[in-house]
Coordinates of C-alpha atoms in Angstrom, one line a residue:
M21 CA 146.2 35.8 41.2
S22 CA 144.5 37.7 43.9
D23 CA 146.2 38.9 47.0
T24 CA 143.2 38.2 49.1
P25 CA 143.8 35.3 51.4
R26 CA 141.6 32.2 50.9
P27 CA 139.6 31.0 53.9
P28 CA 141.0 27.8 55.5
Y29 CA 139.9 24.6 53.9
L30 CA 137.7 23.6 56.9
A31 CA 135.8 26.8 56.7
R32 CA 135.1 26.2 53.0
L33 CA 133.9 22.7 53.8
R34 CA 131.5 24.1 56.5
I35 CA 130.1 26.5 53.9
V36 CA 129.4 23.6 51.5
E37 CA 127.9 21.6 54.3
A38 CA 125.5 24.4 55.2
Y39 CA 124.5 24.8 51.6
L40 CA 123.9 21.1 51.2
R41 CA 121.9 21.0 54.4
H42 CA 119.7 23.7 53.0
Q43 CA 119.3 21.8 49.8
L44 CA 118.4 18.6 51.6
Q45 CA 115.8 20.5 53.7
Q46 CA 114.3 21.8 50.4
V47 CA 114.1 18.3 48.9
E48 CA 112.6 16.9 52.1
K49 CA 109.9 19.6 52.0
W50 CA 109.1 18.7 48.3
I51 CA 108.9 15.0 49.2
A52 CA 106.5 15.8 52.1
E53 CA 104.3 17.9 49.8
E54 CA 104.2 15.1 47.2
E55 CA 103.3 12.5 49.8
A56 CA 100.5 14.8 51.1
K57 CA 99.2 15.2 47.6
I58 CA 99.2 11.4 47.1
E59 CA 97.4 10.9 50.4
R60 CA 94.7 13.5 49.5
D61 CA 94.2 11.9 46.1
Q62 CA 93.9 8.4 47.5
A63 CA 91.4 9.7 50.2
R64 CA 89.3 11.2 47.5
R65 CA 89.3 8.3 45.2
P66 CA 89.6 5.0 47.1
L67 CA 90.4 2.1 44.8
P68 CA 87.5 -0.2 44.1
P69 CA 87.9 -3.7 45.5
P70 CA 89.2 -6.2 43.0
P71 CA 86.6 -8.6 41.5
E72 CA 86.4 -12.0 43.2
W73 CA 86.3 -13.9 39.8
L74 CA 87.7 -13.2 36.4
I75 CA 87.0 -14.5 32.9
E76 CA 90.0 -14.3 30.6
Q77 CA 89.2 -13.6 27.0
N78 CA 91.2 -14.7 23.9
L79 CA 92.8 -12.3 21.4
N80 CA 89.5 -11.5 19.7
G81 CA 88.1 -10.4 23.1
R82 CA 84.9 -12.4 22.8
T83 CA 85.8 -16.1 23.5
P84 CA 86.4 -17.0 27.1
V85 CA 89.7 -18.9 27.7
Y86 CA 89.8 -19.4 31.5
V87 CA 87.9 -18.6 34.7
H88 CA 90.3 -17.3 37.4
R89 CA 90.1 -16.2 41.0
G90 CA 90.3 -12.4 41.2
D91 CA 93.8 -12.6 42.8
C92 CA 95.2 -15.0 40.2
W93 CA 98.8 -14.2 39.2
N94 CA 98.3 -15.9 35.9
A95 CA 95.2 -14.0 34.6
G96 CA 96.0 -12.4 31.3
K97 CA 95.4 -8.7 30.4
R98 CA 92.2 -9.4 28.4
R99 CA 89.9 -10.2 31.3
R100 CA 86.8 -8.9 33.0
G101 CA 85.5 -9.2 36.5
V102 CA 82.4 -11.3 37.0
D103 CA 80.3 -12.3 40.0
R104 CA 80.1 -15.8 41.6
D105 CA 77.1 -16.9 39.6
Q106 CA 78.7 -15.9 36.3
A107 CA 81.8 -17.7 37.2
V108 CA 79.9 -20.9 38.1
R109 CA 77.8 -20.7 34.9
A110 CA 81.0 -20.3 32.8
L111 CA 82.5 -23.3 34.4
T112 CA 79.5 -25.6 34.4
E113 CA 77.4 -24.5 31.4
G114 CA 79.7 -22.5 29.3
G115 CA 82.5 -25.1 29.1
V116 CA 85.1 -22.5 30.1
P117 CA 88.0 -24.3 31.7
A118 CA 89.2 -23.4 35.2
C119 CA 92.7 -21.9 35.5
P120 CA 95.0 -24.7 36.5
H121 CA 97.0 -22.4 38.8
C122 CA 94.4 -20.7 41.0
R123 CA 91.8 -23.5 40.7
P124 CA 88.5 -21.4 40.9
D125 CA 86.5 -24.6 40.5
T126 CA 87.7 -25.9 43.8
E127 CA 87.3 -22.5 45.5
L128 CA 83.7 -22.3 44.1
G129 CA 82.9 -25.8 45.5
L130 CA 82.6 -27.4 42.2
L131 CA 85.4 -29.9 42.8
D132 CA 86.8 -31.4 46.0
E133 CA 90.4 -30.7 46.7
A134 CA 92.5 -33.8 46.0

């Protein structure tokens, strides 16, 4: 072993503390930089508003299954946004059923709420 005396335990802990503070400051700086990048990206590309109405398609992607409100939690992944007129036509002329969860037929004024 070396004859050099070791610094007291508290002094070694203070050194570790200083090192960790420096590391924490570095991580906080990286987080701030990433948050700034995200803000810049979002400012450049604002998200388009969600469609008001959706038509869900079956597995073949061609046959409509349900008409949904745009915010329906039950709308499947195979869906496309449509305008109000298309949603009304699908429900009245196309024979596409309304989603039983979000009830777009009621929202569109085609049925009275019970």
